[in-house]
Structures are given as C-alpha cells and as structure tokens.
mmCIF file of C-alpha atoms in Angstrom:
data_model
loop_
_atom_site.group_PDB
_atom_site.id
_atom_site.type_symbol
_atom_site.label_atom_id
_atom_site.label_comp_id
_atom_site.label_asym_id
_atom_site.label_seq_id
_atom_site.Cartn_x
_atom_site.Cartn_y
_atom_site.Cartn_z
ATOM 1 C CA UNK A 29 33.875 -14.515 -20.321
ATOM 2 C CA UNK A 30 37.305 -13.673 -20.255
ATOM 3 C CA UNK A 31 40.564 -13.870 -19.159
ATOM 4 C CA UNK A 32 40.223 -10.575 -17.059
ATOM 5 C CA UNK A 33 39.826 -12.813 -13.488
ATOM 6 C CA UNK A 34 41.805 -16.200 -14.490
ATOM 7 C CA UNK A 35 44.253 -16.574 -11.686
ATOM 8 C CA UNK A 36 46.585 -20.040 -12.614
ATOM 9 C CA UNK A 37 47.604 -19.497 -8.401
ATOM 10 C CA UNK A 38 43.878 -21.314 -7.058
ATOM 11 C CA UNK A 39 45.261 -24.814 -5.690
ATOM 12 C CA UNK A 40 41.210 -26.221 -7.148
ATOM 13 C CA UNK A 41 43.373 -26.180 -10.566
ATOM 14 C CA UNK A 42 46.033 -28.461 -8.426
ATOM 15 C CA UNK A 43 43.167 -29.500 -7.200
ATOM 16 C CA UNK A 44 41.311 -31.438 -11.099
ATOM 17 C CA UNK A 45 44.794 -31.993 -11.948
ATOM 18 C CA UNK A 46 44.975 -34.243 -9.438
ATOM 19 C CA UNK A 47 41.896 -35.944 -9.452
ATOM 20 C CA UNK A 48 42.409 -36.525 -13.335
ATOM 21 C CA UNK A 49 45.365 -38.683 -12.787
ATOM 22 C CA UNK A 50 44.839 -40.657 -9.255
ATOM 23 C CA UNK A 51 42.558 -42.656 -9.539
ATOM 24 C CA UNK A 52 42.930 -43.245 -5.284
ATOM 25 C CA UNK A 53 42.034 -39.281 -4.881
ATOM 26 C CA UNK A 54 38.864 -40.043 -6.858
ATOM 27 C CA UNK A 55 37.471 -42.680 -5.548
ATOM 28 C CA UNK A 56 38.657 -40.553 -1.711
ATOM 29 C CA UNK A 57 36.987 -37.620 -3.145
ATOM 30 C CA UNK A 58 33.968 -39.208 -4.116
ATOM 31 C CA UNK A 59 33.758 -41.313 -0.129
ATOM 32 C CA UNK A 60 35.447 -37.962 2.113
ATOM 33 C CA UNK A 61 35.417 -34.807 -0.403
ATOM 34 C CA UNK A 62 36.238 -32.440 2.953
ATOM 35 C CA UNK A 63 39.204 -35.202 3.525
ATOM 36 C CA UNK A 64 40.584 -34.184 0.216
ATOM 37 C CA UNK A 65 39.913 -30.450 0.158
ATOM 38 C CA UNK A 66 41.675 -30.776 3.358
ATOM 39 C CA UNK A 67 45.464 -31.521 1.331
ATOM 40 C CA UNK A 68 45.561 -28.497 -0.388
ATOM 41 C CA UNK A 69 46.218 -26.041 2.410
ATOM 42 C CA UNK A 70 46.743 -22.954 -0.304
ATOM 43 C CA UNK A 71 42.913 -23.104 -0.993
ATOM 44 C CA UNK A 72 41.308 -20.122 -0.944
ATOM 45 C CA UNK A 73 38.590 -20.725 1.650
ATOM 46 C CA UNK A 74 35.680 -19.044 -0.525
ATOM 47 C CA UNK A 75 37.589 -21.294 -3.376
ATOM 48 C CA UNK A 76 36.598 -24.245 -0.705
ATOM 49 C CA UNK A 77 32.762 -23.335 -0.768
ATOM 50 C CA UNK A 78 32.813 -22.062 -4.618
ATOM 51 C CA UNK A 79 33.483 -26.180 -4.796
ATOM 52 C CA UNK A 80 31.051 -27.457 -2.190
ATOM 53 C CA UNK A 81 27.925 -25.532 -2.667
ATOM 54 C CA UNK A 82 29.448 -27.121 -6.371
ATOM 55 C CA UNK A 83 28.762 -22.988 -8.176
ATOM 56 C CA UNK A 84 31.283 -22.595 -10.913
ATOM 57 C CA UNK A 85 30.081 -18.951 -11.487
ATOM 58 C CA UNK A 86 31.984 -18.069 -7.884
ATOM 59 C CA UNK A 87 34.721 -20.519 -8.519
ATOM 60 C CA UNK A 88 35.339 -18.517 -12.038
ATOM 61 C CA UNK A 89 34.530 -15.540 -10.360
ATOM 62 C CA UNK A 90 37.853 -16.235 -8.232
ATOM 63 C CA UNK A 91 40.153 -16.976 -11.196
ATOM 64 C CA UNK A 92 39.139 -20.839 -12.301
ATOM 65 C CA UNK A 93 41.000 -22.280 -15.836
ATOM 66 C CA UNK A 94 37.579 -22.807 -17.465
ATOM 67 C CA UNK A 95 38.765 -26.250 -19.172
ATOM 68 C CA UNK A 96 39.749 -27.671 -15.931
ATOM 69 C CA UNK A 97 36.367 -26.089 -14.904
ATOM 70 C CA UNK A 98 35.226 -28.348 -17.361
ATOM 71 C CA UNK A 99 36.950 -31.089 -15.670
ATOM 72 C CA UNK A 100 35.784 -30.679 -12.371
ATOM 73 C CA UNK A 101 32.160 -30.694 -13.899
ATOM 74 C CA UNK A 102 32.466 -33.373 -15.732
ATOM 75 C CA UNK A 103 33.689 -35.746 -12.179
ATOM 76 C CA UNK A 104 30.736 -34.590 -10.148
ATOM 77 C CA UNK A 105 28.582 -35.233 -12.243
ATOM 78 C CA UNK A 106 29.529 -37.697 -15.430
ATOM 79 C CA UNK A 107 32.280 -38.277 -17.114
ATOM 80 C CA UNK A 108 29.845 -40.408 -20.077
ATOM 81 C CA UNK A 109 30.910 -40.414 -23.667
ATOM 82 C CA UNK A 110 27.406 -42.305 -25.022
ATOM 83 C CA UNK A 111 25.781 -39.165 -23.605
ATOM 84 C CA UNK A 112 28.007 -36.772 -24.543
ATOM 85 C CA UNK A 113 28.175 -36.387 -20.981
ATOM 86 C CA UNK A 114 25.168 -33.835 -21.006
ATOM 87 C CA UNK A 115 24.896 -34.447 -17.903
ATOM 88 C CA UNK A 116 27.724 -32.224 -16.232
ATOM 89 C CA UNK A 117 27.794 -29.808 -19.635
ATOM 90 C CA UNK A 118 24.038 -29.223 -18.710
ATOM 91 C CA UNK A 119 24.696 -27.998 -14.555
ATOM 92 C CA UNK A 120 28.179 -26.457 -15.159
ATOM 93 C CA UNK A 121 26.547 -24.638 -18.369
ATOM 94 C CA UNK A 122 23.124 -23.223 -16.163
ATOM 95 C CA UNK A 123 25.113 -22.509 -13.119
ATOM 96 C CA UNK A 124 27.649 -19.805 -14.987
ATOM 97 C CA UNK A 125 24.797 -18.423 -16.840
ATOM 98 C CA UNK A 126 21.907 -18.742 -13.946
ATOM 99 C CA UNK A 127 19.412 -19.815 -16.473
ATOM 100 C CA UNK A 128 18.887 -22.829 -18.940
ATOM 101 C CA UNK A 129 18.421 -20.618 -22.084
ATOM 102 C CA UNK A 130 21.107 -21.668 -23.837
ATOM 103 C CA UNK A 131 21.123 -25.464 -23.080
ATOM 104 C CA UNK A 132 20.085 -27.690 -26.276
ATOM 105 C CA UNK A 133 17.054 -30.758 -26.507
ATOM 106 C CA UNK A 134 18.756 -34.063 -26.023
ATOM 107 C CA UNK A 135 20.401 -34.989 -28.587
ATOM 108 C CA UNK B 9 66.650 -33.614 -48.008
ATOM 109 C CA UNK B 10 63.171 -34.544 -46.840
ATOM 110 C CA UNK B 11 59.806 -33.880 -48.008
ATOM 111 C CA UNK B 12 56.316 -32.983 -46.689
ATOM 112 C CA UNK B 13 54.099 -35.040 -48.562
ATOM 113 C CA UNK B 14 50.844 -34.410 -46.306
ATOM 114 C CA UNK B 15 48.897 -31.704 -45.011
ATOM 115 C CA UNK B 16 45.844 -31.512 -42.577
ATOM 116 C CA UNK B 17 44.133 -29.704 -40.373
ATOM 117 C CA UNK B 18 41.231 -31.385 -38.549
ATOM 118 C CA UNK B 19 39.508 -30.777 -35.322
ATOM 119 C CA UNK B 20 39.525 -33.381 -32.469
ATOM 120 C CA UNK B 21 35.996 -33.210 -30.633
ATOM 121 C CA UNK B 22 35.345 -35.426 -28.471
ATOM 122 C CA UNK B 23 31.959 -36.073 -29.193
ATOM 123 C CA UNK B 24 32.138 -36.285 -33.008
ATOM 124 C CA UNK B 25 33.022 -40.058 -31.566
ATOM 125 C CA UNK B 26 30.115 -40.463 -28.532
ATOM 126 C CA UNK B 27 27.531 -38.489 -29.750
ATOM 127 C CA UNK B 28 27.498 -39.971 -33.468
ATOM 128 C CA UNK B 29 25.478 -41.752 -33.570
ATOM 129 C CA UNK B 30 23.102 -39.453 -32.382
ATOM 130 C CA UNK B 31 23.484 -36.551 -34.671
ATOM 131 C CA UNK B 32 21.478 -35.750 -37.142
ATOM 132 C CA UNK B 33 22.532 -37.455 -41.288
ATOM 133 C CA UNK B 34 23.306 -34.555 -42.039
ATOM 134 C CA UNK B 35 25.701 -33.667 -39.191
ATOM 135 C CA UNK B 36 27.538 -37.644 -39.632
ATOM 136 C CA UNK B 37 28.005 -37.465 -42.670
ATOM 137 C CA UNK B 38 30.955 -34.410 -42.410
ATOM 138 C CA UNK B 39 31.946 -36.184 -39.920
ATOM 139 C CA UNK B 40 32.281 -38.749 -42.188
ATOM 140 C CA UNK B 41 33.638 -37.644 -45.232
ATOM 141 C CA UNK B 42 35.813 -34.626 -43.394
ATOM 142 C CA UNK B 43 37.708 -37.415 -41.716
ATOM 143 C CA UNK B 44 37.400 -39.860 -44.105
ATOM 144 C CA UNK B 45 38.917 -37.612 -46.494
ATOM 145 C CA UNK B 46 41.581 -37.217 -44.234
ATOM 146 C CA UNK B 47 42.505 -40.798 -43.815
ATOM 147 C CA UNK B 48 42.741 -42.049 -47.210
ATOM 148 C CA UNK B 49 44.717 -38.794 -48.563
ATOM 149 C CA UNK B 50 46.674 -39.504 -45.888
ATOM 150 C CA UNK B 51 47.518 -43.129 -46.846
ATOM 151 C CA UNK B 52 48.030 -42.424 -50.450
ATOM 152 C CA UNK B 53 50.999 -39.542 -49.005
ATOM 153 C CA UNK B 54 52.725 -42.876 -48.271
ATOM 154 C CA UNK B 55 54.109 -40.746 -45.270
ATOM 155 C CA UNK B 56 57.003 -42.770 -43.517
ATOM 156 C CA UNK B 57 56.186 -40.096 -40.438
ATOM 157 C CA UNK B 58 53.110 -37.386 -38.723
ATOM 158 C CA UNK B 59 53.870 -34.778 -36.631
ATOM 159 C CA UNK B 60 51.357 -34.075 -35.278
ATOM 160 C CA UNK B 61 50.203 -30.817 -33.946
ATOM 161 C CA UNK B 62 47.684 -30.617 -31.414
ATOM 162 C CA UNK B 63 46.128 -28.408 -28.002
ATOM 163 C CA UNK B 64 47.659 -30.351 -24.999
ATOM 164 C CA UNK B 65 44.266 -29.602 -22.397
ATOM 165 C CA UNK B 66 45.925 -29.183 -19.858
ATOM 166 C CA UNK B 67 46.770 -33.121 -19.729
ATOM 167 C CA UNK B 68 50.255 -32.712 -18.584
ATOM 168 C CA UNK B 69 51.851 -29.953 -16.948
ATOM 169 C CA UNK B 70 50.335 -28.254 -13.771
ATOM 170 C CA UNK B 71 48.583 -24.392 -14.683
ATOM 171 C CA UNK B 72 51.889 -23.415 -13.156
ATOM 172 C CA UNK B 73 54.345 -24.792 -15.217
ATOM 173 C CA UNK B 74 52.390 -24.597 -18.259
ATOM 174 C CA UNK B 75 55.399 -25.500 -21.772
ATOM 175 C CA UNK B 76 53.995 -24.449 -24.732
ATOM 176 C CA UNK B 77 55.823 -26.745 -26.258
ATOM 177 C CA UNK B 78 55.875 -30.778 -25.718
ATOM 178 C CA UNK B 79 57.836 -32.703 -28.501
ATOM 179 C CA UNK B 80 56.923 -37.109 -27.055
ATOM 180 C CA UNK B 81 60.212 -38.563 -27.645
ATOM 181 C CA UNK B 82 59.163 -41.943 -26.526
ATOM 182 C CA UNK B 83 59.359 -45.618 -29.424
ATOM 183 C CA UNK B 84 54.801 -45.304 -28.591
ATOM 184 C CA UNK B 85 52.708 -43.481 -28.345
ATOM 185 C CA UNK B 86 49.032 -44.307 -26.322
ATOM 186 C CA UNK B 87 46.074 -43.211 -25.711
ATOM 187 C CA UNK B 88 43.916 -42.568 -24.614
ATOM 188 C CA UNK B 89 44.940 -41.313 -21.072
ATOM 189 C CA UNK B 90 42.937 -42.922 -18.134
ATOM 190 C CA UNK B 91 40.336 -39.991 -17.272
ATOM 191 C CA UNK B 92 39.546 -39.813 -20.627
ATOM 192 C CA UNK B 93 38.325 -43.164 -22.293
ATOM 193 C CA UNK B 94 35.394 -43.067 -20.010
ATOM 194 C CA UNK B 95 34.619 -38.967 -21.497
ATOM 195 C CA UNK B 96 35.996 -40.131 -25.349
ATOM 196 C CA UNK B 97 34.147 -43.252 -25.037
ATOM 197 C CA UNK B 98 36.806 -44.701 -28.519
ATOM 198 C CA UNK B 99 38.792 -47.960 -28.497
ATOM 199 C CA UNK B 100 41.941 -47.721 -27.403
ATOM 200 C CA UNK B 101 45.029 -47.516 -29.593
ATOM 201 C CA UNK B 102 48.875 -47.463 -29.691
ATOM 202 C CA UNK B 103 50.626 -46.150 -32.330
ATOM 203 C CA UNK B 104 55.546 -46.791 -33.014
ATOM 204 C CA UNK B 105 56.693 -43.150 -32.193
ATOM 205 C CA UNK B 106 60.005 -42.336 -34.118
ATOM 206 C CA UNK B 107 62.049 -40.745 -31.413
ATOM 207 C CA UNK B 108 64.945 -39.970 -34.682
ATOM 208 C CA UNK B 109 62.667 -37.707 -36.111
ATOM 209 C CA UNK B 110 61.726 -35.690 -32.489
ATOM 210 C CA UNK B 111 64.980 -34.894 -31.816
ATOM 211 C CA UNK B 112 65.779 -34.251 -34.924
ATOM 212 C CA UNK B 113 62.913 -32.016 -34.867
ATOM 213 C CA UNK B 114 63.766 -30.625 -30.423
ATOM 214 C CA UNK B 115 67.110 -30.118 -31.373
ATOM 215 C CA UNK B 116 66.133 -28.144 -35.244
ATOM 216 C CA UNK B 117 63.724 -25.749 -33.679
ATOM 217 C CA UNK B 118 65.092 -25.495 -30.648
ATOM 218 C CA UNK B 119 68.814 -23.778 -32.766
ATOM 219 C CA UNK B 120 66.004 -21.335 -34.690
ATOM 220 C CA UNK B 121 64.756 -19.221 -31.560
ATOM 221 C CA UNK B 122 62.004 -21.908 -31.010
ATOM 222 C CA UNK B 123 61.798 -22.833 -26.416
ATOM 223 C CA UNK B 124 60.409 -26.591 -27.100
ATOM 224 C CA UNK B 125 60.508 -29.136 -24.428
ATOM 225 C CA UNK B 126 61.414 -32.364 -24.963
ATOM 226 C CA UNK B 127 59.870 -35.796 -23.410
ATOM 227 C CA UNK B 128 60.651 -39.126 -23.516
ATOM 228 C CA UNK B 129 58.433 -40.464 -21.049
ATOM 229 C CA UNK B 130 54.983 -42.096 -22.525
ATOM 230 C CA UNK B 131 52.218 -38.257 -22.857
ATOM 231 C CA UNK B 132 49.224 -38.308 -21.652
ATOM 232 C CA UNK B 133 46.162 -38.178 -25.094
ATOM 233 C CA UNK B 134 43.585 -37.174 -24.758
ATOM 234 C CA UNK B 135 40.573 -35.879 -27.725
ATOM 235 C CA UNK B 136 43.689 -34.131 -29.313
ATOM 236 C CA UNK B 137 45.583 -37.442 -31.175
ATOM 237 C CA UNK B 138 42.491 -39.652 -30.130
ATOM 238 C CA UNK B 139 39.728 -38.835 -31.918
ATOM 239 C CA UNK B 140 41.652 -38.278 -35.270
ATOM 240 C CA UNK B 141 43.376 -41.339 -34.844
ATOM 241 C CA UNK B 142 41.318 -44.027 -33.825
ATOM 242 C CA UNK B 143 38.349 -40.825 -36.639
ATOM 243 C CA UNK B 144 40.706 -41.835 -39.531
ATOM 244 C CA UNK B 145 42.274 -45.385 -38.270
ATOM 245 C CA UNK B 146 45.817 -44.065 -38.501
ATOM 246 C CA UNK B 147 47.072 -46.471 -35.704
ATOM 247 C CA UNK B 148 45.532 -49.067 -38.256
ATOM 248 C CA UNK B 149 48.984 -47.909 -40.656
ATOM 249 C CA UNK B 150 51.498 -47.914 -38.625
ATOM 250 C CA UNK B 151 53.491 -45.005 -40.136
ATOM 251 C CA UNK B 152 55.810 -43.039 -37.366
ATOM 252 C CA UNK B 153 53.840 -40.300 -35.227
ATOM 253 C CA UNK B 154 55.956 -37.880 -33.574
ATOM 254 C CA UNK B 155 52.944 -35.750 -31.185
ATOM 255 C CA UNK B 156 53.851 -32.215 -30.456
ATOM 256 C CA UNK B 157 51.815 -30.734 -27.895
ATOM 257 C CA UNK B 158 51.294 -27.000 -27.695
ATOM 258 C CA UNK B 159 48.815 -24.135 -25.062
ATOM 259 C CA UNK B 160 47.320 -22.873 -26.840
ATOM 260 C CA UNK B 161 44.177 -22.754 -24.191
ATOM 261 C CA UNK B 162 46.703 -21.481 -20.996
ATOM 262 C CA UNK B 163 47.062 -17.157 -21.017
ATOM 263 C CA UNK B 164 49.606 -16.575 -22.326
ATOM 264 C CA UNK B 165 50.458 -18.417 -24.947
ATOM 265 C CA UNK B 166 51.730 -18.148 -28.418
ATOM 266 C CA UNK B 167 50.305 -16.009 -30.638
ATOM 267 C CA UNK B 168 49.767 -16.761 -34.983
ATOM 268 C CA UNK B 169 52.393 -15.090 -35.811
ATOM 269 C CA UNK B 170 54.909 -17.009 -33.865
ATOM 270 C CA UNK B 171 52.613 -20.547 -34.462
ATOM 271 C CA UNK B 172 52.648 -19.721 -38.714
ATOM 272 C CA UNK B 173 56.652 -18.796 -37.786
ATOM 273 C CA UNK B 174 57.095 -21.836 -36.048
ATOM 274 C CA UNK B 175 55.130 -23.677 -39.075
ATOM 275 C CA UNK B 176 58.305 -21.697 -41.586
ATOM 276 C CA UNK B 177 60.964 -23.329 -39.107
ATOM 277 C CA UNK B 178 59.802 -26.846 -38.985
ATOM 278 C CA UNK B 179 59.568 -27.367 -43.227
ATOM 279 C CA UNK B 180 63.327 -26.026 -43.075
ATOM 280 C CA UNK B 181 64.223 -28.632 -39.601
ATOM 281 C CA UNK B 182 62.684 -30.921 -42.723
ATOM 282 C CA UNK B 183 64.211 -29.303 -45.428
ATOM 283 C CA UNK B 184 67.939 -28.812 -43.440
ATOM 284 C CA UNK B 185 67.790 -31.994 -41.362
ATOM 285 C CA UNK B 186 65.821 -35.342 -42.030
ATOM 286 C CA UNK B 187 67.303 -37.717 -43.888
ATOM 287 C CA UNK B 188 67.190 -36.956 -47.987
ATOM 288 C CA UNK B 189 64.168 -38.888 -49.083
ATOM 289 C CA UNK B 190 62.000 -39.130 -45.695
ATOM 290 C CA UNK B 191 58.405 -39.108 -46.486
ATOM 291 C CA UNK B 192 56.778 -36.624 -43.862
ATOM 292 C CA UNK B 193 53.350 -35.774 -43.281
ATOM 293 C CA UNK B 194 51.449 -33.132 -41.260
ATOM 294 C CA UNK B 195 48.282 -33.330 -39.606
ATOM 295 C CA UNK B 196 47.177 -29.788 -36.908
ATOM 296 C CA UNK B 197 44.565 -30.964 -34.746
ATOM 297 C CA UNK B 198 41.773 -28.462 -32.748
ATOM 298 C CA UNK B 199 39.056 -26.596 -33.378
ATOM 299 C CA UNK B 200 36.559 -24.856 -34.360
ATOM 300 C CA UNK B 201 34.527 -22.313 -32.787
ATOM 301 C CA UNK B 202 34.571 -24.042 -28.504
ATOM 302 C CA UNK B 203 34.129 -23.116 -25.506
ATOM 303 C CA UNK B 204 35.774 -25.434 -23.300
ATOM 304 C CA UNK B 205 33.793 -25.615 -19.565
ATOM 305 C CA UNK B 206 32.808 -21.654 -20.670
ATOM 306 C CA UNK B 207 29.039 -20.476 -21.003
ATOM 307 C CA UNK B 208 29.062 -20.264 -23.754
ATOM 308 C CA UNK B 209 29.335 -24.151 -23.812
ATOM 309 C CA UNK B 210 27.000 -24.849 -26.359
ATOM 310 C CA UNK B 211 27.745 -21.748 -28.591
ATOM 311 C CA UNK B 212 29.087 -22.658 -32.148
ATOM 312 C CA UNK B 213 29.706 -19.470 -34.105
ATOM 313 C CA UNK B 214 29.339 -20.331 -37.917
ATOM 314 C CA UNK B 215 30.627 -17.208 -38.957
ATOM 315 C CA UNK B 216 34.480 -17.682 -37.939
ATOM 316 C CA UNK B 217 33.953 -21.063 -38.568
ATOM 317 C CA UNK B 218 33.437 -20.172 -42.504
ATOM 318 C CA UNK B 219 35.718 -18.033 -42.875
ATOM 319 C CA UNK B 220 38.201 -20.268 -41.043
ATOM 320 C CA UNK B 221 37.593 -22.858 -43.337
ATOM 321 C CA UNK B 222 37.630 -20.408 -46.821
ATOM 322 C CA UNK B 223 40.958 -18.648 -45.755
ATOM 323 C CA UNK B 224 42.677 -21.779 -44.940
ATOM 324 C CA UNK B 225 42.010 -23.318 -47.422
ATOM 325 C CA UNK B 226 42.845 -20.229 -49.947
ATOM 326 C CA UNK B 227 46.930 -20.129 -50.800
ATOM 327 C CA UNK B 228 46.505 -16.060 -48.920
ATOM 328 C CA UNK B 229 48.237 -16.490 -45.911
ATOM 329 C CA UNK B 230 48.252 -12.865 -45.064
ATOM 330 C CA UNK B 231 44.552 -12.602 -44.840
ATOM 331 C CA UNK B 232 44.670 -15.869 -43.656
ATOM 332 C CA UNK B 233 47.064 -13.997 -40.486
ATOM 333 C CA UNK B 234 45.333 -10.809 -40.488
ATOM 334 C CA UNK B 235 41.696 -11.599 -40.161
ATOM 335 C CA UNK B 236 41.895 -15.130 -38.056
ATOM 336 C CA UNK B 237 43.411 -12.666 -34.698
ATOM 337 C CA UNK B 238 43.106 -14.396 -30.962
ATOM 338 C CA UNK B 239 41.307 -11.691 -30.432
ATOM 339 C CA UNK B 240 39.096 -13.434 -32.444
ATOM 340 C CA UNK B 241 39.344 -16.917 -31.693
ATOM 341 C CA UNK B 242 38.679 -16.225 -28.064
ATOM 342 C CA UNK B 243 35.399 -13.728 -29.432
ATOM 343 C CA UNK B 244 33.887 -17.043 -31.291
ATOM 344 C CA UNK B 245 35.400 -19.611 -27.586
ATOM 345 C CA UNK B 246 37.125 -18.706 -25.109
ATOM 346 C CA UNK B 247 40.295 -21.172 -24.302
ATOM 347 C CA UNK B 248 38.716 -23.682 -26.928
ATOM 348 C CA UNK B 249 38.789 -21.964 -30.473
ATOM 349 C CA UNK B 250 42.254 -20.868 -30.406
ATOM 350 C CA UNK B 251 43.268 -25.040 -31.219
ATOM 351 C CA UNK B 252 43.331 -24.135 -34.127
ATOM 352 C CA UNK B 253 47.054 -22.449 -33.827
ATOM 353 C CA UNK B 254 47.405 -25.992 -35.093
ATOM 354 C CA UNK B 255 46.987 -25.731 -37.852
ATOM 355 C CA UNK B 256 48.907 -21.907 -37.948
ATOM 356 C CA UNK B 257 51.213 -24.177 -36.647
ATOM 357 C CA UNK B 258 50.891 -26.820 -41.178
ATOM 358 C CA UNK B 259 49.463 -23.681 -42.645
ATOM 359 C CA UNK B 260 53.197 -22.526 -41.755
ATOM 360 C CA UNK B 261 55.326 -25.388 -42.836
ATOM 361 C CA UNK B 262 54.024 -25.755 -45.960
ATOM 362 C CA UNK B 263 53.660 -21.855 -47.323
ATOM 363 C CA UNK B 264 50.820 -20.895 -49.203
ATOM 364 C CA UNK B 265 48.982 -23.571 -51.071
ATOM 365 C CA UNK B 266 45.091 -24.269 -51.870
ATOM 366 C CA UNK B 267 43.480 -26.408 -49.899
ATOM 367 C CA UNK B 268 40.033 -28.992 -49.662
ATOM 368 C CA UNK B 269 37.232 -29.104 -46.730
ATOM 369 C CA UNK B 270 34.391 -31.657 -46.701
ATOM 370 C CA UNK B 271 31.526 -29.262 -45.702
ATOM 371 C CA UNK B 272 31.332 -28.158 -42.077
ATOM 372 C CA UNK B 273 28.866 -28.863 -38.971
ATOM 373 C CA UNK B 274 27.274 -26.744 -35.939
ATOM 374 C CA UNK B 275 25.593 -29.231 -35.248
ATOM 375 C CA UNK B 276 25.307 -27.702 -31.117
ATOM 376 C CA UNK B 277 25.702 -31.191 -29.326
ATOM 377 C CA UNK B 278 28.741 -31.951 -30.757
ATOM 378 C CA UNK B 279 29.865 -28.102 -28.954
ATOM 379 C CA UNK B 280 31.992 -27.736 -31.688
ATOM 380 C CA UNK B 281 32.438 -26.480 -35.008
ATOM 381 C CA UNK B 282 33.202 -29.721 -37.373
ATOM 382 C CA UNK B 283 35.770 -28.985 -40.360
ATOM 383 C CA UNK B 284 38.884 -29.940 -41.916
ATOM 384 C CA UNK B 285 41.190 -28.746 -44.454
ATOM 385 C CA UNK B 286 43.408 -30.337 -46.483
ATOM 386 C CA UNK B 287 45.915 -29.313 -48.315
ATOM 387 C CA UNK B 288 47.688 -29.425 -51.262
ATOM 388 C CA UNK B 289 51.288 -29.564 -51.119
ATOM 389 C CA UNK B 290 52.491 -32.756 -54.092
#
C-alpha cells in the first residue's frame, strides 16, 4: 500500500467520523444503513457500492484512509477487545488482499 | 528554570491490553517489563507534570481539516472515549490536567515558530493515552498530564527533522518559560512497526523495530535521524509506524542521551511491534 490513491475528499471519511462520534447514528446504521448513506450527498456511487458490498479493496482504491477503513471494519464486524477485534481484522485483511494467507492462527 | 527529569518512548497498541492474557509468555514478559520499568522510573523521577506526545488517530478532527499538533488545555483528561472502550478493553481512567503549563507550552512553541492548536475542552482519547496511562498506572499518581496530540498519519505530516526541532523548542520552552523548579516528564507514545487497517495489518517489521530501538537508545542522533526516515517507516507499516515521530520530539528535547530498552516482541496478534526506551536525563 502507499498514499498514491489516498483521497481526503471521500465522504466515507466523514461517515466513519460521524459513526464514531454519534451512538445514535451507529444504531441507525445497523437498523437502516441506506438511510444513513443517503445523508452523504457527495458520496460517489462507487464509494457507496464499496461500503454496501463490504469491498474494502475497492474503497481503498478510491482513496479511503486505512485508519478510518480499519475503524469502519470494526464497526461493521466487531470491535471487541477480548478477541482483539480479530474477526474484523481478519475480514478486512481478506477483503484487501483477496487471501487469508497472512492471517495468523487464533491467539 | 524548569527541568526535564524523565523521558521515555513507549508503544500504545491496544492489543497489549485486550490480548495480554492470550499472548505467549515471552511476549507478555516484554510488555510487563517495558511498561513496568517506565512506570517505576516515572514515579522515581517525582515529576510535577507529564507532557505526553501521542498520535491522534483521526479521533478529534475531520480529515479535511486536520491539525498537526493539538495541546490539551483542560483541567482534567479522561478516557477512553466511548467508541473506543470496547475495542481497547481497558478500565476508565482520569488524570488532572495542567492548564497553566499547557498555555505556556502553546505560547512558547508558537513564538518559536511552530503552529500549534489549543483545545480548551475535553479531547477524545483512544489507545494513544489510554494504554500508557493504564499500563503504567499513571492515573494512580495524581501527577498532572498535558497531552500533545500530533498528526502522524494524515499526509502530509511533520517529518522527523521537524518533530526533532519541535522537541528542541519544547526544551527551550521548559528551560526559559516554565517556573523555576518545575520538574517535567516527557513521554512519546506510539509505534513501533504496524499498519493499522492496511493490507499488512498482521505484518510486523522486526528488522526496523530492532534498528529503531537500538538507534533510539544511543546518544548519536545524527545517525538516528539519517536512518529512521519517513519512507523507511512507511515501508515498515503505512499509517502506523510513523507514530514513532512522537519519540523524535522527546529525543529532540533531551538531546543525545543513553537509553535503556526492556526487550522486544513482534507477536503478530499484537499487530504492532512492542518495545520501549527510558532515557537517562538526570
């Protein structure tokens, strides 16, 4: 990875910040994801599609900052400390690499 | 003239809390030795205030208006922020702030040519301050803390030379602007190699980490600054390894001093190389 594709203007960045800062928005996202995404009027169709399909490779290729991508993955797939957010980390890496080869055995 | 009485660099990977009990013995030993030594040395130094330089992981600002440095001026700092509680899995903590030292730092660094930002209200803290605080039990000491959150992850961010120069300005500010007799501790919180949220999330660059710890511990900062570059950090893990820039600030502030480290672990499930340094400043 590199910063070559990084695009700070992606609306997905604001989505992650808002989810992080607003518990009510998080609850709404779980209940009605489309309604939340509709609020981000500058979100590119490809950006929205990548979020809906949990396609982090596509999202990163569009310019998503990996730190906020990681936070989005934890929001979607689990943020638990006892498990080290392993489920989210594994799914994120699998989405980004198309492989589970680099994922270690369970701790 | 105030004086620097303690200086250390430590990582803040959340998994050292959440996965500590699941880690192999040798990894647990490094975590315990590192944070234990830092905590003991900090107490022994009897500081009046601790300045903690730590990466802000896009926690306080939008990416479209991202400050390079924020000085926390609040009378109390607490964490972790609500969203990070589940992820970090550490207990809640609170420490007193020091608004007067924060103001002096803000004014002093500004007049010395560094664009700083001041936050009077509560900052949101994630692992950046939470992990060092709970792992060293800093919150049990009652020592006031001034957090200085820095941008190490949203490009372009201040490079090693700039962070080192900022550290030199911090030293001048402590020596020239702060009250005589004030005992100041410095902590750099961040690193080692990791790529949070990236394709190499589980990759730890042990070669980089070992070199970094070795050079950071030696009183030869020209070599350190020449070898530990932004491209080498990014090669060791994009968006995460550059958190070691917080150590550059501390090293710039103390000058060339011998440091002691307490082992190293690159256990993959920590998703971050773990090691720390305490420098001789007395």
